[in-house]
Coordinates of C-alpha atoms in Angstrom, one line a residue:
Chain A
M1 CA 0.0 0.0 0.0
F2 CA 2.8 2.4 0.9
G3 CA 5.1 0.9 -1.7
F4 CA 5.6 4.2 -3.6
L5 CA 6.2 6.0 -0.3
R6 CA 8.7 3.5 0.9
G7 CA 10.4 3.7 -2.5
Y8 CA 10.5 7.4 -2.2
F9 CA 12.4 7.2 1.0
S10 CA 14.7 4.4 -0.1
T11 CA 17.9 4.7 -2.1
D12 CA 18.8 2.4 -4.9
L13 CA 21.7 0.0 -4.2
A14 CA 24.3 -2.0 -6.0
I15 CA 25.6 -4.9 -4.0
D16 CA 28.6 -7.1 -4.6
L17 CA 27.6 -10.0 -2.5
G18 CA 31.0 -11.7 -2.4
T19 CA 32.2 -14.8 -0.7
A20 CA 34.7 -12.8 1.4
N21 CA 33.3 -9.3 1.4
T22 CA 30.0 -7.6 0.8
L23 CA 30.2 -4.1 -0.7
I24 CA 27.3 -1.8 -1.2
Y25 CA 27.2 1.2 -3.5
V26 CA 24.4 3.8 -3.0
R27 CA 23.2 5.8 -6.0
G28 CA 24.7 9.2 -5.9
K29 CA 26.9 8.5 -2.9
G30 CA 29.4 5.8 -3.9
I31 CA 30.6 2.9 -1.8
V32 CA 29.1 3.2 1.7
L33 CA 29.7 -0.3 3.1
D34 CA 32.6 -2.8 2.9
E35 CA 32.3 -5.6 5.4
P36 CA 33.2 -9.2 5.5
S37 CA 30.4 -11.6 4.6
V38 CA 30.3 -13.2 8.1
V39 CA 27.4 -13.6 10.5
A40 CA 27.8 -14.8 14.1
I41 CA 24.8 -16.7 15.4
R42 CA 24.1 -17.3 19.1
Q43 CA 22.1 -20.3 20.2
E44 CA 21.7 -21.0 23.8
G45 CA 20.1 -24.0 25.4
G46 CA 20.0 -27.0 23.1
P47 CA 19.6 -27.5 19.4
A48 CA 15.9 -26.6 19.4
S49 CA 16.3 -23.3 21.0
K50 CA 15.9 -19.9 19.3
K51 CA 18.8 -18.5 17.3
T52 CA 19.7 -14.9 17.5
I53 CA 22.2 -12.9 15.5
Q54 CA 25.2 -11.9 17.6
A55 CA 27.2 -9.9 15.1
V56 CA 27.5 -9.2 11.4
G57 CA 30.5 -8.1 9.4
K58 CA 33.8 -7.1 10.8
E59 CA 32.9 -7.9 14.3
A60 CA 31.7 -11.4 13.3
K61 CA 34.8 -12.0 11.3
D62 CA 37.0 -11.5 14.3
M63 CA 35.0 -14.2 16.0
I64 CA 35.8 -16.9 13.4
G65 CA 37.7 -19.7 15.0
R66 CA 37.4 -18.1 18.4
T67 CA 33.8 -18.8 19.4
P68 CA 32.5 -20.7 22.4
G69 CA 29.9 -23.5 22.0
S70 CA 26.9 -21.2 22.0
I71 CA 28.1 -18.9 19.1
T72 CA 28.9 -20.0 15.6
A73 CA 30.5 -17.6 13.1
I74 CA 29.2 -18.5 9.6
R75 CA 30.2 -17.4 6.2
P76 CA 26.9 -17.8 4.4
M77 CA 28.4 -17.5 0.9
K78 CA 30.5 -20.2 -0.5
D79 CA 32.1 -20.4 -3.9
G80 CA 30.4 -17.2 -5.0
V81 CA 26.9 -18.5 -4.3
I82 CA 24.6 -18.8 -1.3
A83 CA 25.3 -21.7 1.0
D84 CA 22.9 -20.7 3.7
F85 CA 19.8 -19.0 2.5
T86 CA 18.3 -17.7 5.8
I87 CA 21.6 -16.3 7.1
T88 CA 22.3 -14.6 3.8
E89 CA 18.9 -13.0 3.9
Q90 CA 19.5 -11.8 7.5
M91 CA 22.9 -10.5 6.6
L92 CA 21.5 -8.5 3.6
K93 CA 18.7 -7.2 5.8
Y94 CA 21.2 -6.0 8.4
F95 CA 23.4 -4.3 5.8
I96 CA 20.5 -2.6 4.0
K97 CA 19.1 -1.4 7.3
K98 CA 22.6 -0.2 8.3
I99 CA 22.9 2.1 5.4
H100 CA 19.4 3.4 5.6
E101 CA 19.9 4.5 9.2
S102 CA 16.6 5.0 11.1
R103 CA 13.7 5.7 9.0
L104 CA 10.0 5.9 9.5
L105 CA 9.2 3.3 6.9
T106 CA 11.1 0.1 6.3
P107 CA 13.4 0.7 3.2
A108 CA 12.3 -0.9 -0.1
P109 CA 15.2 -0.1 -2.5
R110 CA 15.8 -1.3 -6.0
I111 CA 18.9 -3.5 -5.9
I112 CA 21.5 -4.6 -8.4
I113 CA 23.3 -7.7 -7.3
C114 CA 26.3 -9.4 -9.0
V115 CA 26.2 -13.1 -9.7
P116 CA 29.0 -15.3 -10.9
C117 CA 28.6 -16.1 -14.5
G118 CA 28.9 -19.8 -13.8
S119 CA 26.1 -19.8 -11.3
T120 CA 23.1 -21.9 -12.0
Q121 CA 19.5 -20.8 -12.3
V122 CA 18.7 -22.1 -8.9
E123 CA 21.6 -20.2 -7.4
R124 CA 20.6 -17.0 -9.1
R125 CA 17.1 -17.4 -7.9
A126 CA 18.3 -17.9 -4.4
I127 CA 20.2 -14.6 -4.6
R128 CA 17.2 -12.8 -6.0
E129 CA 14.8 -14.3 -3.4
S130 CA 17.1 -13.5 -0.5
A131 CA 17.3 -9.9 -1.7
I132 CA 13.5 -9.7 -1.9
G133 CA 13.3 -11.3 1.5
A134 CA 15.6 -8.6 2.8
G135 CA 13.1 -5.9 1.6
A136 CA 14.1 -5.2 -2.0
R137 CA 11.4 -3.7 -4.2
Q138 CA 13.0 -4.9 -7.4
V139 CA 16.1 -7.0 -8.0
Y140 CA 18.4 -6.9 -11.1
L141 CA 21.2 -9.3 -11.6
I142 CA 24.4 -8.5 -13.4
E143 CA 27.2 -10.9 -14.2
E144 CA 30.4 -10.4 -12.4
P145 CA 32.8 -10.2 -15.4
M146 CA 30.5 -7.5 -16.9
A147 CA 30.5 -5.5 -13.6
A148 CA 34.2 -5.9 -13.2
A149 CA 34.9 -4.7 -16.8
I150 CA 32.7 -1.6 -16.3
G151 CA 34.3 -1.0 -12.9
A152 CA 37.8 -1.2 -14.4
D153 CA 36.7 1.4 -17.0
L154 CA 37.3 -0.9 -20.0
P155 CA 35.7 0.1 -23.3
V156 CA 32.9 -2.4 -22.9
A157 CA 30.5 -0.7 -25.4
E158 CA 33.0 -0.5 -28.2
A159 CA 33.5 -3.0 -30.9
T160 CA 36.7 -4.2 -29.5
G161 CA 37.4 -7.2 -27.3
S162 CA 38.3 -6.6 -23.6
M163 CA 39.3 -9.4 -21.4
V164 CA 38.8 -9.3 -17.6
V165 CA 39.9 -11.8 -15.0
D166 CA 38.2 -11.2 -11.6
I167 CA 39.8 -13.2 -8.9
G168 CA 37.4 -13.0 -6.0
G169 CA 37.2 -14.8 -2.6
G170 CA 35.3 -17.9 -3.9
T171 CA 35.4 -17.8 -7.7
T172 CA 37.6 -16.6 -10.5
E173 CA 35.6 -15.2 -13.4
V174 CA 37.1 -14.8 -16.8
G175 CA 35.1 -12.8 -19.4
V176 CA 35.6 -11.5 -22.9
I177 CA 33.4 -8.5 -23.5
S178 CA 32.6 -6.6 -26.7
L179 CA 29.7 -4.2 -27.7
G180 CA 28.2 -4.2 -24.3
G181 CA 27.7 -7.9 -24.1
V182 CA 29.6 -10.9 -22.8
V183 CA 31.1 -12.9 -25.7
Y184 CA 32.7 -15.6 -23.5
A185 CA 32.6 -16.1 -19.8
S186 CA 33.6 -18.9 -17.5
S187 CA 34.0 -19.2 -13.9
V188 CA 36.1 -21.6 -11.8
R189 CA 35.5 -22.1 -8.1
V190 CA 39.0 -21.1 -7.1
G191 CA 39.8 -17.9 -5.3
G192 CA 41.2 -16.4 -2.2
D193 CA 39.6 -19.0 0.0
K194 CA 41.3 -21.8 -2.0
F195 CA 44.6 -20.0 -1.6
D196 CA 44.1 -20.0 2.2
E197 CA 43.1 -23.6 2.2
A198 CA 46.2 -24.5 0.2
I199 CA 48.4 -22.7 2.7
I200 CA 46.8 -24.5 5.6
N201 CA 47.3 -27.9 4.0
Y202 CA 50.8 -27.2 3.0
I203 CA 51.8 -26.2 6.5
R204 CA 50.1 -29.2 8.0
R205 CA 51.8 -31.5 5.6
N206 CA 55.3 -30.1 5.7
Y207 CA 55.5 -28.6 9.2
G208 CA 53.1 -30.8 11.1
M209 CA 51.4 -27.6 12.3
L210 CA 47.8 -26.6 12.4
I211 CA 46.9 -22.9 11.6
G212 CA 43.6 -21.2 11.3
D213 CA 41.9 -19.5 8.4
A214 CA 42.7 -16.0 9.7
T215 CA 46.4 -16.8 10.1
A216 CA 46.5 -18.4 6.6
E217 CA 45.0 -15.3 5.1
N218 CA 47.6 -13.1 6.9
I219 CA 50.4 -15.3 5.5
K220 CA 49.0 -14.9 2.0
K221 CA 48.7 -11.1 2.3
E222 CA 52.2 -10.7 3.9
I223 CA 54.4 -13.0 1.9
G224 CA 52.2 -14.8 -0.6
S225 CA 53.4 -14.5 -4.2
A226 CA 52.5 -16.1 -7.5
F227 CA 55.8 -15.9 -9.3
P228 CA 59.4 -16.5 -8.0
G229 CA 60.8 -13.0 -7.4
S230 CA 64.3 -11.7 -6.7
E231 CA 63.7 -11.3 -2.9
V232 CA 62.7 -14.0 -0.5
R233 CA 60.6 -12.8 2.4
E234 CA 60.0 -14.6 5.6
M235 CA 57.4 -14.5 8.3
E236 CA 57.0 -15.9 11.8
V237 CA 53.8 -18.0 12.2
K238 CA 52.2 -19.4 15.3
G239 CA 50.1 -22.6 15.3
R240 CA 49.5 -25.8 17.0
N241 CA 52.0 -28.6 16.6
L242 CA 50.1 -31.7 15.7
A243 CA 52.5 -34.2 17.2
E244 CA 53.0 -32.4 20.6
G245 CA 49.6 -30.7 20.7
I246 CA 51.3 -27.5 22.0
P247 CA 51.3 -24.1 20.3
R248 CA 54.6 -23.4 18.7
S249 CA 56.0 -20.8 16.3
F250 CA 58.0 -21.3 13.1
T251 CA 59.3 -19.3 10.2
I252 CA 58.0 -19.7 6.7
S253 CA 59.4 -18.2 3.5
S254 CA 57.7 -16.8 0.4
N255 CA 59.1 -19.5 -1.8
E256 CA 57.3 -22.1 0.3
I257 CA 54.0 -20.2 0.0
L258 CA 54.6 -20.0 -3.7
E259 CA 54.9 -23.8 -3.8
A260 CA 51.7 -24.1 -1.7
L261 CA 49.7 -21.9 -4.0
T262 CA 50.8 -23.7 -7.2
E263 CA 47.7 -25.9 -7.5
P264 CA 45.0 -23.2 -7.2
L265 CA 47.1 -20.8 -9.4
N266 CA 47.3 -23.5 -12.1
S267 CA 43.5 -23.7 -12.1
I268 CA 43.3 -20.0 -12.7
V269 CA 45.9 -20.1 -15.4
S270 CA 44.1 -22.9 -17.2
A271 CA 40.8 -21.1 -17.0
V272 CA 42.4 -18.0 -18.6
K273 CA 44.0 -20.2 -21.3
S274 CA 40.8 -22.0 -22.1
A275 CA 39.0 -18.6 -22.4
L276 CA 41.7 -17.4 -24.9
E277 CA 41.2 -20.6 -26.8
Q278 CA 37.4 -20.0 -27.1
T279 CA 37.7 -16.4 -28.0
P280 CA 36.9 -15.5 -31.6
P281 CA 40.1 -14.6 -33.5
E282 CA 39.3 -10.9 -34.0
L283 CA 38.7 -10.3 -30.4
G284 CA 41.7 -12.4 -29.6
A285 CA 43.8 -9.9 -31.6
D286 CA 42.4 -7.0 -29.7
I287 CA 43.3 -8.8 -26.4
A288 CA 46.8 -9.4 -27.7
E289 CA 47.2 -5.7 -28.4
K290 CA 45.8 -4.4 -25.1
G291 CA 46.2 -7.3 -22.8
M292 CA 43.9 -8.6 -20.0
V293 CA 42.9 -6.8 -16.9
L294 CA 43.0 -8.3 -13.4
T295 CA 40.4 -7.3 -10.8
G296 CA 39.2 -8.6 -7.4
G297 CA 41.2 -9.2 -4.2
G298 CA 43.2 -12.0 -5.9
A299 CA 44.8 -9.4 -8.2
L300 CA 46.6 -8.1 -5.1
L301 CA 48.5 -11.3 -4.7
R302 CA 52.1 -10.4 -5.5
D303 CA 53.3 -11.0 -9.0
I304 CA 50.1 -12.7 -10.2
D305 CA 50.2 -10.5 -13.2
R306 CA 53.7 -11.6 -13.9
L307 CA 52.6 -15.3 -13.7
L308 CA 49.8 -14.8 -16.2
M309 CA 52.1 -12.7 -18.4
E310 CA 54.6 -15.6 -18.5
E311 CA 52.0 -18.2 -19.0
T312 CA 50.0 -16.6 -21.8
G313 CA 52.6 -14.3 -23.4
L314 CA 50.1 -11.4 -23.3
P315 CA 50.3 -8.1 -21.5
V316 CA 48.5 -8.3 -18.1
I317 CA 47.6 -5.2 -16.1
V318 CA 46.1 -4.8 -12.7
A319 CA 43.1 -2.5 -12.5
D320 CA 43.1 0.6 -10.2
D321 CA 41.7 -0.4 -6.8
P322 CA 40.9 -4.0 -7.9
L323 CA 39.0 -4.8 -4.7
T324 CA 36.1 -2.5 -5.5
C325 CA 36.0 -2.9 -9.3
V326 CA 32.9 -5.1 -9.3
V327 CA 30.8 -2.9 -7.0
R328 CA 31.9 0.2 -8.8
G329 CA 30.9 -1.3 -12.1
S330 CA 27.5 -2.4 -10.6
G331 CA 27.2 1.2 -9.3
R332 CA 27.8 2.6 -12.7
A333 CA 25.1 0.3 -14.1
L334 CA 22.8 1.5 -11.3
E335 CA 23.5 5.2 -12.1
E336 CA 22.6 4.5 -15.7
M337 CA 19.9 1.9 -15.0
D338 CA 17.1 3.9 -16.4
K339 CA 19.0 4.4 -19.7
L340 CA 20.0 0.8 -20.3
G341 CA 18.8 -2.6 -19.9
T342 CA 21.3 -4.7 -21.8
V343 CA 23.9 -5.3 -19.2
F344 CA 21.6 -7.1 -16.9
T345 CA 21.0 -10.8 -17.1
N346 CA 17.5 -12.0 -17.7
D347 CA 17.2 -15.0 -15.4
Chain B
M1 CA 51.1 -4.9 -6.4
S2 CA 52.7 -1.5 -6.5
E3 CA 54.1 -1.5 -2.9
E4 CA 57.7 -1.9 -4.2
I5 CA 58.7 1.6 -3.6
L6 CA 62.4 1.8 -4.0
E7 CA 64.8 4.8 -3.6
T8 CA 64.7 6.7 -6.9
P9 CA 66.4 10.0 -6.1
T10 CA 66.7 11.0 -9.8
E11 CA 63.1 10.4 -10.6
I12 CA 60.8 12.7 -8.7
G13 CA 61.8 16.3 -9.6
P14 CA 60.0 19.4 -8.5
L15 CA 58.5 19.9 -12.0
P16 CA 56.4 17.0 -13.3
S17 CA 57.5 15.9 -16.7
F18 CA 55.7 13.4 -18.9
P19 CA 56.3 9.8 -17.9
G20 CA 57.8 8.8 -21.2
K21 CA 61.1 10.7 -20.7
Q22 CA 61.5 9.5 -17.2
L23 CA 60.9 5.9 -18.2
A24 CA 63.3 6.1 -21.1
A25 CA 66.0 7.7 -18.9
A26 CA 65.6 5.0 -16.3
R27 CA 65.6 2.3 -18.9
E28 CA 68.9 3.6 -20.4
E29 CA 70.4 3.9 -16.9
K30 CA 69.7 0.1 -16.4
G31 CA 71.2 -0.6 -19.8
L32 CA 68.0 -2.1 -21.3
S33 CA 67.0 -1.8 -24.9
V34 CA 63.4 -1.1 -26.0
A35 CA 63.2 -4.6 -27.3
D36 CA 64.2 -6.0 -23.9
V37 CA 61.4 -4.1 -22.3
A38 CA 58.9 -5.1 -24.9
R39 CA 59.8 -8.7 -24.4
S40 CA 59.4 -8.7 -20.7
L41 CA 56.2 -6.7 -20.7
R42 CA 54.8 -8.7 -23.6
L43 CA 54.1 -5.5 -25.5
S44 CA 55.2 -4.6 -29.0
V45 CA 58.2 -2.4 -29.6
R46 CA 55.9 0.1 -31.2
Q47 CA 53.8 0.4 -28.0
I48 CA 57.0 0.9 -25.8
E49 CA 58.2 3.6 -28.2
A50 CA 54.8 5.3 -28.0
I51 CA 54.9 5.2 -24.2
E52 CA 58.4 6.7 -24.2
A53 CA 57.3 9.4 -26.7
D54 CA 54.2 10.2 -24.6
D55 CA 52.2 9.5 -27.8
F56 CA 49.0 8.4 -26.0
D57 CA 46.9 8.4 -29.1
K58 CA 48.6 5.3 -30.4
L59 CA 47.9 3.4 -27.3
P60 CA 44.7 1.8 -26.0
S61 CA 42.3 3.6 -23.7
K62 CA 43.1 5.1 -20.2
T63 CA 42.9 1.9 -18.1
F64 CA 45.3 0.0 -20.3
L65 CA 47.6 3.0 -20.6
R66 CA 47.8 3.3 -16.8
G67 CA 48.4 -0.5 -16.6
F68 CA 51.2 -0.3 -19.1
I69 CA 52.9 2.6 -17.4
R70 CA 52.6 0.8 -14.0
N71 CA 54.0 -2.4 -15.3
Y72 CA 56.9 -0.5 -17.0
A73 CA 57.7 1.4 -13.9
K74 CA 57.6 -1.8 -11.8
L75 CA 60.0 -3.4 -14.2
L76 CA 62.4 -0.5 -13.8
Q77 CA 61.8 -0.5 -10.1
L78 CA 60.4 3.0 -10.1
D79 CA 57.4 4.3 -8.0
P80 CA 54.6 4.2 -10.6
E81 CA 52.2 6.7 -8.7
P82 CA 53.9 10.0 -9.7
L83 CA 54.1 8.8 -13.3
L84 CA 50.5 7.8 -13.4
L85 CA 49.5 11.1 -11.9
V86 CA 51.2 12.9 -14.7
S87 CA 49.9 10.6 -17.4
Q88 CA 46.4 11.3 -16.1
L89 CA 46.8 15.0 -16.7
A90 CA 48.1 14.3 -20.2
V91 CA 45.3 12.0 -21.3
T92 CA 42.2 13.9 -22.0
Q93 CA 39.2 11.8 -21.3
P94 CA 36.3 14.1 -22.3
Q95 CA 33.6 11.9 -20.9
P96 CA 33.3 8.5 -19.2
Q97 CA 33.1 5.6 -21.7
A98 CA 29.6 4.4 -22.4
I99 CA 28.8 1.1 -20.9
S100 CA 26.0 0.0 -23.2
V101 CA 25.5 0.1 -26.9
P102 CA 22.8 2.6 -27.9
L103 CA 19.6 0.9 -29.2
G104 CA 19.3 0.6 -33.0
Q105 CA 17.4 3.4 -34.7
L106 CA 16.1 1.3 -37.6
E107 CA 13.2 -1.0 -36.9
F108 CA 13.9 -4.6 -37.8
S109 CA 10.7 -5.8 -39.5
V110 CA 9.5 -8.9 -37.6
S111 CA 6.1 -10.5 -37.9
R112 CA 3.7 -9.5 -35.1
S113 CA 3.6 -12.9 -33.5
Q114 CA 7.4 -13.1 -33.1
R115 CA 7.5 -9.6 -31.8
T116 CA 5.0 -10.2 -29.0
F117 CA 6.9 -13.3 -28.2
S118 CA 10.2 -11.5 -27.7
G119 CA 8.5 -8.4 -26.3
T120 CA 11.8 -6.5 -25.8
R121 CA 11.3 -3.4 -27.8
T122 CA 8.4 -1.2 -27.3
S123 CA 7.6 2.0 -29.2
P124 CA 9.0 5.1 -27.5
W125 CA 5.5 6.6 -27.7
L126 CA 4.1 3.7 -25.7
K127 CA 6.8 4.2 -23.2
Y128 CA 5.9 7.8 -22.6
L129 CA 2.1 7.2 -22.8
P130 CA 1.5 6.7 -19.1
A131 CA 3.6 9.8 -18.2
A132 CA 1.7 11.8 -20.8
L133 CA -1.7 10.7 -19.6
L134 CA -0.6 11.5 -16.0
V135 CA 0.5 15.0 -17.0
I136 CA -2.8 15.6 -18.9
G137 CA -4.8 14.3 -16.0
V138 CA -3.0 16.6 -13.5
L139 CA -3.3 19.6 -15.8
G140 CA -7.0 18.9 -16.3
W141 CA -7.6 18.5 -12.6
A142 CA -5.7 21.7 -11.8
T143 CA -7.7 23.6 -14.4
F144 CA -10.9 22.3 -12.9
E145 CA -9.8 23.2 -9.4
L146 CA -8.9 26.7 -10.5
L147 CA -12.2 27.2 -12.3
H148 CA -14.2 25.8 -9.4
G149 CA -11.8 26.9 -6.8
N150 CA -14.4 28.6 -4.6
D151 CA -16.5 25.5 -4.3
S152 CA -13.7 23.1 -3.7
T153 CA -12.4 24.7 -0.5
T154 CA -14.9 22.9 1.6
V155 CA -14.5 23.1 5.3
V156 CA -14.4 19.8 7.0
V157 CA -15.4 20.1 10.6
K158 CA -14.3 17.2 12.7
P159 CA -16.2 16.5 16.0
A160 CA -14.6 18.8 18.5
G161 CA -12.3 16.6 20.5
D162 CA -9.9 17.9 23.1
S163 CA -7.8 19.6 20.4
A164 CA -10.5 20.0 17.8
A165 CA -8.5 20.5 14.6
M166 CA -10.2 21.6 11.5
V167 CA -8.8 20.8 8.1
L168 CA -9.3 23.1 5.2
P169 CA -7.8 21.1 2.3
L170 CA -6.4 23.0 -0.6
P171 CA -5.0 21.5 -3.8
P172 CA -1.2 21.3 -3.1
I173 CA -0.3 22.7 -6.6
Q174 CA -2.2 25.9 -6.1
P175 CA 0.3 28.7 -5.8
P176 CA -0.1 30.9 -2.7
A177 CA -1.0 33.9 -4.8
Q178 CA -4.2 32.3 -5.9
S179 CA -5.5 32.2 -2.4
E180 CA -6.2 35.9 -2.5
Q181 CA -9.1 35.2 -4.8
Q182 CA -10.9 33.4 -2.1
P183 CA -14.0 35.3 -0.9
A184 CA -13.7 36.7 2.5
V185 CA -15.6 34.3 4.7
P186 CA -17.5 36.0 7.5
T187 CA -15.2 36.1 10.4
E188 CA -15.5 35.6 14.0
S189 CA -12.3 36.6 15.6
G190 CA -10.9 34.4 18.3
S191 CA -11.8 31.1 16.7
A192 CA -8.6 31.1 14.6
E193 CA -6.7 29.0 16.9
S194 CA -7.6 25.5 16.0
V195 CA -8.2 25.9 12.2
V196 CA -5.9 24.8 9.5
V197 CA -5.9 27.4 6.8
P198 CA -3.8 28.0 3.8
A199 CA -1.2 30.6 4.6
I200 CA -1.9 33.9 3.0
K201 CA 0.9 36.3 2.5
D202 CA -1.4 39.3 3.1
A203 CA -1.5 39.8 6.8
G204 CA -5.0 41.3 6.8
A205 CA -6.5 38.4 5.0
S206 CA -5.1 35.8 7.4
T207 CA -7.8 36.6 9.8
A208 CA -10.4 35.5 7.3
V209 CA -11.7 32.4 9.0
P210 CA -14.9 30.4 8.5
A211 CA -17.5 31.2 11.1
T212 CA -18.5 27.6 11.5
T213 CA -16.5 26.9 14.6
P214 CA -18.3 28.4 17.5
E215 CA -17.6 25.4 19.7
T216 CA -13.8 25.6 19.4
T217 CA -12.7 28.0 22.0
A218 CA -9.6 30.0 21.6
A219 CA -8.5 29.7 25.1
Q220 CA -7.1 26.2 24.8
A221 CA -4.3 25.5 27.3
G222 CA -1.7 24.1 24.9
G223 CA -2.7 25.8 21.7
A224 CA 0.2 26.0 19.3
R225 CA 0.6 27.3 15.8
I226 CA 3.0 25.9 13.2
K227 CA 3.8 27.5 9.9
L228 CA 5.4 25.4 7.2
S229 CA 6.9 26.8 4.1
F230 CA 8.1 24.5 1.4
S231 CA 11.0 25.1 -1.0
G232 CA 10.7 21.6 -2.5
E233 CA 8.7 18.5 -2.2
S234 CA 8.5 17.1 1.3
W235 CA 6.4 14.8 3.4
I236 CA 5.0 16.0 6.7
E237 CA 3.3 14.2 9.5
L238 CA 2.1 16.1 12.6
K239 CA 0.7 14.5 15.8
D240 CA -0.8 16.4 18.6
K241 CA -0.7 15.9 22.4
S242 CA -3.0 12.8 22.3
G243 CA -0.9 11.1 19.6
R244 CA -3.6 11.7 17.0
T245 CA -2.4 12.5 13.5
I246 CA -3.7 16.0 12.7
Y247 CA -1.8 16.6 9.5
K248 CA -0.2 14.2 7.0
Q249 CA 0.5 15.4 3.5
I250 CA 3.2 15.8 0.8
G251 CA 3.9 19.5 0.4
Q252 CA 4.9 21.0 -2.9
A253 CA 7.5 23.7 -3.6
G254 CA 6.2 27.2 -3.0
N255 CA 3.4 26.1 -0.7
E256 CA 2.8 27.3 2.8
Q257 CA 0.7 25.8 5.5
I258 CA -0.4 26.9 8.9
I259 CA -1.5 24.2 11.3
T260 CA -2.7 24.6 14.9
G261 CA -3.1 22.0 17.5
T262 CA -2.4 21.2 21.2
S263 CA 1.2 21.1 22.1
P264 CA 3.4 19.1 22.5
L265 CA 3.3 18.4 18.8
A266 CA 5.4 15.6 17.3
L267 CA 6.6 16.7 13.9
T268 CA 8.2 14.4 11.3
V269 CA 9.5 16.0 8.2
G270 CA 10.9 14.0 5.2
K271 CA 13.4 15.9 3.1
A272 CA 13.9 18.3 5.9
A273 CA 16.1 20.6 3.8
N274 CA 13.1 21.7 1.8
V275 CA 11.0 22.9 4.7
K276 CA 11.1 25.9 6.9
V277 CA 9.3 25.5 10.2
I278 CA 8.0 28.5 12.3
F279 CA 6.6 27.5 15.6
N280 CA 4.6 30.1 17.5
D281 CA 6.3 32.8 15.3
K282 CA 9.7 31.4 16.2
P283 CA 11.8 29.8 13.4
I284 CA 13.0 26.3 14.2
D285 CA 16.3 25.0 12.9
L286 CA 15.7 21.4 11.7
V287 CA 19.3 20.5 11.3
P288 CA 20.0 19.2 14.8
Y289 CA 17.0 16.9 14.5
T290 CA 17.8 15.6 11.1
S291 CA 19.1 12.1 10.5
G292 CA 19.4 11.1 6.9
D293 CA 16.9 13.3 5.2
V294 CA 14.3 12.9 7.9
A295 CA 13.8 15.3 10.9
R296 CA 11.9 14.2 14.0
L297 CA 11.2 16.6 16.8
T298 CA 8.7 17.5 19.4
L299 CA 7.6 21.1 19.6
N300 CA 6.5 22.4 23.0

């Protein structure tokens, strides 16, 4: 009944609902929210008791791996898609409410959400439904490679091929774009999370030490690299020794991390290579001239551009501010939403 | 990626020069040839020469150019940021690149059945039809209101409760000047307190009040008077002492409203920047009460 009024008092949003981080862009304002996609749930008194949300975002992320029995810190997104529908809906609701401050009417914004290009109809529907459940009036979906390319300011509408590789937390999206549409897109479920996992496994295998997700992420950010460089960096890491069961510290070098990351990096390289194989020759020529653009948090891994350059023999560049490329691109689509309809996916 | 900031004392001079010369100088200092650089950056010799000659027209668009310069600077172990800053000044990007292809101008003749199936392209006239109908409707209504303005300003008398507010609705579009045309209703001074009347600029005319409110006495304990003037569209809700909503409307730019009721009055204003509030002849600053666009305050 008050739909139009609620719409009048709501602002349109573009959301990058990522595995690792959720970013929200508000029309006319820019990026207003950048928080980890983590929810901490408190459940006291048996499995049948009522669940309440303890914390969302940064606060909840600090709780991962440090919770007592009554609290569980959940990452509701996995591999770029929704793993826990209810929690995702609650998280979205919390974020939408957070940016709308206190209002007389519950907000009913129009929302653009990015989806991995490899996601299935069911997964897309889940994302759409959870946004509607969180109060959205209308939901538009945009494929991540398209959003990343717009965010990186590539000439997407021109008759020239642009290749974008978006390495996110859960997925790596490879897309070739020309004339405002996706010519080729593929998605592999390898991303920052897989890097962390590989580091944890490597350390358990070779050092007999157990480390947590947060420590693994720290190692990756500090000394992780994708290509052997001239300098070798070292870092002191603390974990639990499996044999003794006692916390110990040890030193690990960037070369070892490079070895640990080989497997997930190879999956990314082969995804890029197969995209190049599938690209029509004219667009391939454009890409050879200009190169491919890396976006997403994975682009911040040291020398990943160097690795792709060596493997493909093409120029590789890292976009400005790669972490926010996707949400900036969706935001751009939001600003021009009324003028265009072609960049959104139909299902 | 670009954290590798090394000591480059020769590079950052006081005057910014174009990045090409700096890159070429640094390359020669390291004893590298253009071909060496081209090979390690996987670019063509032509592109490296264009970068060094600051000939940006021969290179791809801004994003790629920035990437190339950054990669080149990284290869020569320079700090890419000052170079990128200079190149940004050099490259003129008149407007942001379009992100969608404009719709085709020529109609592709498709049989009717197929067209309804695809249903993607509608005639531009059809698209604007609802808006046009709405405009015509509003205009017609406004004309009707103007012509029959005298009849339409009916006075609605609510049963006199404890605050006994009376509402005298006016079409929100009607500009304030028009209200002077209203006939002077027989007055009975003193009953002005609990009546909502359209604000009239002329001070003498503001006493013109319908005589139909003998039961509402002026001597109400908490009688308060609010004047709202709108500089843009805004949504107003006003509740009186008993929590009853006495006024709820969307005001248009240029309108003025005077509302009276029993204080304390709870006032909610959407788009607070567009509204000036005068409470008992005292202007109220809405800014301290505003959160987001909405101001909430209690007037006492």
